Amino acid sequence: MSFDIPYLDDENIEGTAADLLAKHHPSRTVPVPVERIAEIGLRIRVYPFPELYNTHGLNALLTGDQKVIFVDDKQYREYIPKARFSIAHEVGHHILHWKYCQDLPYRSIDEYVRWRLELPRKVVDRFEIQSHIFAGFLLMPTDELLEVCKAVVDEHKEELKILKPSTDPWPYIADDVAKAFEVNQPSALIRIQNSNIMSRIAIPR
Amino acid sequence: MAWKPEFGEFCRDKRIEKEMTLREFCREHELDPGWLSRIERGLLPPPKSAQLRTKVAAALGLEESSEEWKVFHDLADLCAGRLPERAADDERIREMLPVFFRAIGKEETNEAELRKLIEALQRELP
């Protein structure tokens, strides 16, 4: 049996994330309460998992029955912005991909191991990338991202004026944006870069 | 090895009824989320100390001497007195096996790593 995940463009993924927010966080206040959406809204348990990252190289995982998201214990306790992104990523798998998992072709652990090892790299990459994009849209919805970026630029306009013309101001702006959304700075910067927000805000120079 | 999860399930249901995430609940009531998550999954027996039981019951919003208070303590006594069950069986594990994951910084997962993950998962399953 083949197992594939169809291609979804960003617009499609953003729409799906917006639908989830409309249902479980209609006020769209930031930071988006992703643990609340998972645990209370979707009834998926979110539990810390000791050494998940150090031993297995995983930030988080969603169990096959879709009932539990395990998050690396250290990340859950100490790196909350990262944990929030990991949880949003697993929620993405649940929302985007669960429907393709209704009849998986393994009936034992050995069969599972063979099946998982033979899963083509491009399939794994596709579902991982889609969930990653979903997490960005869920935690940083575009309208709210634009508003927060405008507010940060406005708040720091005098400091931005003294930056050298050759200095890219967006990594600095992303610092404060990340704090507002309770995500890591690189996640915020990538979302800003991948949207058309940079062209919609004039930076005082 | 897991204890019968009824006590843990009861605690979890009550927490969710209060619409609190594990993090929110533990933060508000000064409980360790790792400890409570293992209680909820039946991976640890209910607390033995009367003081801790009372603290958890109160945190869950159970009124002293109410029916739910009695259920909480009855389940705690019942589950604490049981021997742990054997680890989850293969069928249960199969249902829980993760489909979507990719180890950080690795091109491909190998069989040894995958089996190690399954063993670890087996220890953490509710």
Short mmCIF file of C-alpha atoms in Angstrom, two decimals:
data_model
loop_
_atom_site.label_atom_id
_atom_site.label_comp_id
_atom_site.label_asym_id
_atom_site.label_seq_id
_atom_site.Cartn_x
_atom_site.Cartn_y
_atom_site.Cartn_z
CA MET A 1 0.00 0.00 0.00
CA SER A 2 1.35 3.39 -0.92
CA PHE A 3 1.30 6.19 1.55
CA ASP A 4 1.50 9.70 0.29
CA ILE A 5 0.55 13.16 1.39
CA PRO A 6 -0.75 15.53 -1.24
CA TYR A 7 1.00 18.80 -1.91
CA LEU A 8 -0.61 21.73 -0.08
CA ASP A 9 0.31 25.29 -0.92
CA ASP A 10 0.89 27.92 1.77
CA GLU A 11 -2.48 29.53 1.17
CA ASN A 12 -4.24 26.24 1.78
CA ILE A 13 -2.26 25.59 4.97
CA GLU A 14 -2.86 29.14 6.22
CA GLY A 15 -6.60 28.69 5.64
CA THR A 16 -6.59 25.47 7.64
CA ALA A 17 -4.73 27.14 10.52
CA ALA A 18 -7.19 30.06 10.40
CA ASP A 19 -10.12 27.62 10.58
CA LEU A 20 -8.62 26.01 13.67
CA LEU A 21 -8.19 29.43 15.30
CA ALA A 22 -11.76 30.38 14.41
CA LYS A 23 -13.02 27.28 16.16
CA HIS A 24 -10.76 27.13 19.21
CA HIS A 25 -9.33 30.62 19.66
CA PRO A 26 -11.75 33.00 17.97
CA SER A 27 -10.43 36.10 19.74
CA ARG A 28 -7.05 35.49 18.00
CA THR A 29 -5.24 37.27 20.83
CA VAL A 30 -1.51 36.69 20.95
CA PRO A 31 0.34 34.73 22.09
CA VAL A 32 -1.87 32.02 20.65
CA PRO A 33 -2.57 29.53 23.46
CA VAL A 34 -1.45 26.46 21.55
CA GLU A 35 -1.37 24.11 24.54
CA ARG A 36 -4.94 25.11 25.36
CA ILE A 37 -6.00 24.52 21.75
CA ALA A 38 -4.42 21.05 21.85
CA GLU A 39 -5.50 19.95 25.32
CA ILE A 40 -8.84 21.64 25.83
CA GLY A 41 -9.97 22.24 22.27
CA LEU A 42 -8.78 19.10 20.50
CA ARG A 43 -8.59 16.86 23.59
CA ILE A 44 -5.02 15.82 22.80
CA ARG A 45 -2.96 15.29 25.94
CA VAL A 46 0.32 17.19 26.05
CA TYR A 47 2.86 15.39 28.21
CA PRO A 48 6.60 15.85 28.81
CA PHE A 49 8.80 12.94 27.65
CA PRO A 50 12.22 12.56 29.33
CA GLU A 51 15.24 12.74 27.03
CA LEU A 52 13.18 12.74 23.85
CA TYR A 53 15.60 15.15 22.19
CA ASN A 54 18.90 13.97 23.66
CA THR A 55 18.26 10.27 23.10
CA HIS A 56 16.01 10.22 20.05
CA GLY A 57 16.67 13.56 18.34
CA LEU A 58 13.01 14.55 18.51
CA ASN A 59 11.45 17.74 19.84
CA ALA A 60 8.01 16.19 20.06
CA LEU A 61 5.84 13.45 18.61
CA LEU A 62 2.18 12.71 18.11
CA THR A 63 1.10 9.17 18.94
CA GLY A 64 -0.52 7.16 16.17
CA ASP A 65 -3.91 7.20 17.90
CA GLN A 66 -3.72 11.02 17.92
CA LYS A 67 -4.39 11.17 21.65
CA VAL A 68 -1.04 12.32 23.02
CA ILE A 69 1.61 14.85 22.02
CA PHE A 70 4.84 14.06 23.82
CA VAL A 71 7.25 16.99 24.14
CA ASP A 72 10.87 16.72 25.18
CA ASP A 73 10.81 17.22 28.95
CA LYS A 74 13.64 19.77 29.05
CA GLN A 75 12.07 21.77 26.25
CA TYR A 76 8.65 21.63 27.92
CA ARG A 77 10.10 23.02 31.16
CA GLU A 78 12.88 25.35 30.06
CA TYR A 79 12.41 26.37 26.43
CA ILE A 80 8.75 27.25 26.28
CA PRO A 81 8.82 29.18 22.97
CA LYS A 82 10.43 26.16 21.32
CA ALA A 83 7.97 23.78 23.00
CA ARG A 84 5.07 25.90 21.77
CA PHE A 85 6.32 25.59 18.20
CA SER A 86 6.82 21.84 18.59
CA ILE A 87 3.27 21.42 19.90
CA ALA A 88 1.88 23.56 17.06
CA HIS A 89 3.83 21.38 14.60
CA GLU A 90 2.26 18.20 16.02
CA VAL A 91 -1.18 19.82 15.95
CA GLY A 92 -0.43 20.43 12.28
CA HIS A 93 0.09 16.72 11.70
CA HIS A 94 -3.19 16.01 13.48
CA ILE A 95 -5.14 18.53 11.43
CA LEU A 96 -3.46 18.11 8.04
CA HIS A 97 -2.43 14.48 7.91
CA TRP A 98 -4.51 12.28 10.19
CA LYS A 99 -7.03 11.60 7.44
CA TYR A 100 -4.33 9.81 5.46
CA CYS A 101 -3.59 7.42 8.33
CA GLN A 102 -6.86 5.57 8.62
CA ASP A 103 -5.66 2.31 7.10
CA LEU A 104 -1.96 2.00 7.60
CA PRO A 105 -0.51 -1.29 6.39
CA TYR A 106 1.14 -2.66 9.55
CA ARG A 107 -0.26 -5.06 12.10
CA SER A 108 2.77 -5.61 14.29
CA ILE A 109 5.76 -3.69 15.56
CA ASP A 110 8.06 -5.50 13.14
CA GLU A 111 5.81 -4.60 10.21
CA TYR A 112 5.71 -1.01 11.43
CA VAL A 113 9.51 -0.85 11.60
CA ARG A 114 9.83 -2.14 8.03
CA TRP A 115 7.11 0.20 6.78
CA ARG A 116 8.54 3.28 8.50
CA LEU A 117 12.09 2.59 7.30
CA GLU A 118 10.86 2.20 3.73
CA LEU A 119 8.84 5.41 3.77
CA PRO A 120 10.36 7.57 1.00
CA ARG A 121 12.31 10.56 2.14
CA LYS A 122 10.21 12.88 -0.02
CA VAL A 123 7.05 11.78 1.78
CA VAL A 124 8.62 12.38 5.20
CA ASP A 125 9.93 15.76 4.06
CA ARG A 126 6.56 16.75 2.68
CA PHE A 127 4.59 16.08 5.86
CA GLU A 128 7.27 17.64 8.03
CA ILE A 129 7.46 20.81 5.93
CA GLN A 130 3.69 21.17 5.80
CA SER A 131 3.40 20.88 9.58
CA HIS A 132 6.22 23.35 10.03
CA ILE A 133 4.45 25.88 7.83
CA PHE A 134 1.18 25.19 9.64
CA ALA A 135 2.84 25.87 13.02
CA GLY A 136 4.07 29.23 11.78
CA PHE A 137 0.62 30.26 10.58
CA LEU A 138 -1.07 28.99 13.74
CA LEU A 139 1.25 30.78 16.16
CA MET A 140 1.73 33.89 14.05
CA PRO A 141 -1.40 34.59 11.99
CA THR A 142 -0.61 37.04 9.19
CA ASP A 143 -2.94 39.88 10.23
CA GLU A 144 -1.70 39.78 13.82
CA LEU A 145 1.89 39.45 12.64
CA LEU A 146 1.53 42.58 10.52
CA GLU A 147 0.03 44.53 13.41
CA VAL A 148 2.74 43.46 15.85
CA CYS A 149 5.48 44.27 13.33
CA LYS A 150 4.01 47.75 12.81
CA ALA A 151 3.85 48.30 16.57
CA VAL A 152 7.45 47.15 17.09
CA VAL A 153 8.72 49.39 14.27
CA ASP A 154 6.77 52.31 15.70
CA GLU A 155 8.06 51.70 19.21
CA HIS A 156 11.68 51.52 18.04
CA LYS A 157 11.60 54.11 15.24
CA GLU A 158 14.31 56.26 16.77
CA GLU A 159 16.67 53.32 17.24
CA LEU A 160 15.99 52.11 13.71
CA LYS A 161 16.97 55.51 12.32
CA ILE A 162 20.50 55.19 13.64
CA LEU A 163 21.16 51.75 12.15
CA LYS A 164 23.69 51.76 9.32
CA PRO A 165 21.93 51.75 5.95
CA SER A 166 23.61 48.44 5.17
CA THR A 167 22.21 46.78 8.31
CA ASP A 168 19.12 44.66 7.88
CA PRO A 169 16.70 45.85 10.61
CA TRP A 170 14.40 42.81 10.45
CA PRO A 171 16.41 40.45 12.67
CA TYR A 172 16.19 43.13 15.39
CA ILE A 173 12.50 43.69 14.80
CA ALA A 174 11.94 39.92 14.89
CA ASP A 175 13.39 39.83 18.42
CA ASP A 176 10.47 41.81 19.82
CA VAL A 177 7.95 40.18 17.51
CA ALA A 178 9.06 36.77 18.79
CA LYS A 179 8.49 37.89 22.38
CA ALA A 180 4.96 39.04 21.59
CA PHE A 181 4.09 35.70 19.99
CA GLU A 182 6.12 33.60 22.48
CA VAL A 183 8.12 31.94 19.75
CA ASN A 184 11.83 31.83 18.96
CA GLN A 185 13.34 34.73 17.04
CA PRO A 186 14.28 32.58 14.02
CA SER A 187 10.67 31.34 13.72
CA ALA A 188 9.40 34.92 13.78
CA LEU A 189 11.99 36.08 11.26
CA ILE A 190 11.16 33.26 8.85
CA ARG A 191 7.43 34.04 9.08
CA ILE A 192 8.15 37.73 8.43
CA GLN A 193 10.43 36.91 5.48
CA ASN A 194 7.96 34.44 3.97
CA SER A 195 5.04 36.84 4.14
CA ASN A 196 4.88 40.12 2.25
CA ILE A 197 5.07 42.07 5.51
CA MET A 198 8.51 43.58 4.85
CA SER A 199 7.20 45.34 1.77
CA ARG A 200 4.18 46.70 3.65
CA ILE A 201 6.04 48.47 6.44
CA ALA A 202 8.28 51.49 5.88
CA ILE A 203 11.34 51.36 8.11
CA PRO A 204 12.38 54.82 9.39
CA ARG A 205 15.97 55.46 8.21
CA MET B 1 5.07 -1.25 34.40
CA ALA B 2 1.86 0.73 34.81
CA TRP B 3 -0.75 1.00 37.53
CA LYS B 4 -4.40 0.78 36.59
CA PRO B 5 -5.04 4.24 35.23
CA GLU B 6 -8.51 4.89 36.74
CA PHE B 7 -7.20 7.29 39.37
CA GLY B 8 -5.08 9.12 36.82
CA GLU B 9 -7.93 9.27 34.32
CA PHE B 10 -10.21 10.65 36.99
CA CYS B 11 -7.67 13.37 37.81
CA ARG B 12 -7.17 14.21 34.16
CA ASP B 13 -10.91 14.39 33.45
CA LYS B 14 -11.40 16.74 36.41
CA ARG B 15 -8.50 18.93 35.26
CA ILE B 16 -9.91 19.14 31.75
CA GLU B 17 -13.38 19.91 33.18
CA LYS B 18 -11.72 22.91 34.81
CA GLU B 19 -10.39 23.78 31.34
CA MET B 20 -6.80 23.92 32.49
CA THR B 21 -3.78 22.65 30.58
CA LEU B 22 -1.24 20.53 32.41
CA ARG B 23 1.12 23.49 32.51
CA GLU B 24 -1.49 25.93 33.80
CA PHE B 25 -2.74 23.51 36.44
CA CYS B 26 0.71 22.62 37.72
CA ARG B 27 1.85 26.23 37.73
CA GLU B 28 -1.20 27.39 39.67
CA HIS B 29 -1.02 24.61 42.25
CA GLU B 30 2.76 24.23 42.46
CA LEU B 31 2.83 20.66 41.22
CA ASP B 32 5.47 19.11 38.99
CA PRO B 33 4.09 18.52 35.48
CA GLY B 34 6.30 15.47 34.95
CA TRP B 35 4.95 13.91 38.16
CA LEU B 36 1.30 14.76 37.45
CA SER B 37 1.52 13.58 33.85
CA ARG B 38 2.78 10.21 35.08
CA ILE B 39 -0.03 10.03 37.64
CA GLU B 40 -2.57 10.82 34.91
CA ARG B 41 -1.16 8.10 32.66
CA GLY B 42 -1.14 5.53 35.47
CA LEU B 43 2.65 5.28 35.29
CA LEU B 44 2.93 6.19 38.98
CA PRO B 45 0.67 5.07 41.82
CA PRO B 46 -1.56 7.66 43.50
CA PRO B 47 0.22 9.67 46.20
CA LYS B 48 0.43 7.90 49.54
CA SER B 49 0.59 10.99 51.70
CA ALA B 50 -2.78 12.27 52.90
CA GLN B 51 -1.46 15.82 52.66
CA LEU B 52 -0.57 15.47 48.97
CA ARG B 53 -3.83 13.71 48.17
CA THR B 54 -5.75 16.54 49.82
CA LYS B 55 -3.72 19.10 47.90
CA VAL B 56 -4.45 17.42 44.55
CA ALA B 57 -8.14 16.94 45.39
CA ALA B 58 -8.49 20.59 46.37
CA ALA B 59 -6.62 21.68 43.23
CA LEU B 60 -9.08 19.68 41.15
CA GLY B 61 -11.88 21.61 42.81
CA LEU B 62 -13.34 18.66 44.73
CA GLU B 63 -15.27 19.78 47.77
CA GLU B 64 -14.43 17.96 50.97
CA SER B 65 -16.94 15.18 51.75
CA SER B 66 -18.63 15.55 48.36
CA GLU B 67 -19.36 12.47 46.28
CA GLU B 68 -16.46 13.27 43.95
CA TRP B 69 -14.12 13.73 46.92
CA LYS B 70 -15.05 10.20 48.05
CA VAL B 71 -14.58 8.79 44.55
CA PHE B 72 -11.15 10.46 44.35
CA HIS B 73 -10.03 8.90 47.66
CA ASP B 74 -11.61 5.51 46.92
CA LEU B 75 -9.82 5.35 43.56
CA ALA B 76 -6.58 6.46 45.18
CA ASP B 77 -6.86 3.68 47.78
CA LEU B 78 -7.89 1.12 45.20
CA CYS B 79 -5.15 1.96 42.68
CA ALA B 80 -2.46 2.35 45.34
CA GLY B 81 -3.16 -1.13 46.64
CA ARG B 82 -2.74 -2.82 43.26
CA LEU B 83 0.34 -4.32 41.81
CA PRO B 84 1.51 -2.59 38.65
CA GLU B 85 0.21 -4.08 35.44
CA ARG B 86 2.61 -5.48 32.92
CA ALA B 87 3.76 -3.15 30.22
CA ALA B 88 1.37 -2.22 27.43
CA ASP B 89 0.80 -5.11 25.01
CA ASP B 90 1.89 -5.11 21.39
CA GLU B 91 -1.55 -4.19 20.08
CA ARG B 92 -1.71 -1.12 22.32
CA ILE B 93 1.79 -0.09 21.30
CA ARG B 94 0.97 -0.57 17.62
CA GLU B 95 -1.92 1.89 17.91
CA MET B 96 0.35 4.46 19.48
CA LEU B 97 3.30 4.21 17.10
CA PRO B 98 4.04 7.63 15.66
CA VAL B 99 3.73 8.08 11.92
CA PHE B 100 5.04 11.60 11.54
CA PHE B 101 8.50 12.37 12.80
CA ARG B 102 12.00 13.07 11.61
CA ALA B 103 14.99 13.10 13.91
CA ILE B 104 16.79 16.43 14.01
CA GLY B 105 19.92 16.54 11.91
CA LYS B 106 19.54 13.03 10.53
CA GLU B 107 18.99 12.08 6.93
CA GLU B 108 17.30 8.77 7.69
CA THR B 109 16.14 6.84 10.75
CA ASN B 110 17.77 3.45 11.18
CA GLU B 111 16.24 0.30 12.64
CA ALA B 112 18.16 0.39 15.92
CA GLU B 113 17.10 3.97 16.61
CA LEU B 114 13.52 3.23 15.69
CA ARG B 115 13.35 0.23 18.04
CA LYS B 116 14.93 2.29 20.81
CA LEU B 117 12.22 4.92 20.33
CA ILE B 118 9.50 2.25 20.47
CA GLU B 119 10.93 0.90 23.74
CA ALA B 120 11.00 4.38 25.24
CA LEU B 121 7.49 5.04 24.03
CA GLN B 122 6.33 1.80 25.63
CA ARG B 123 7.56 3.09 29.01
CA GLU B 124 5.65 6.37 28.59
CA LEU B 125 2.32 5.13 27.27
CA PRO B 126 -0.82 5.89 29.23
#
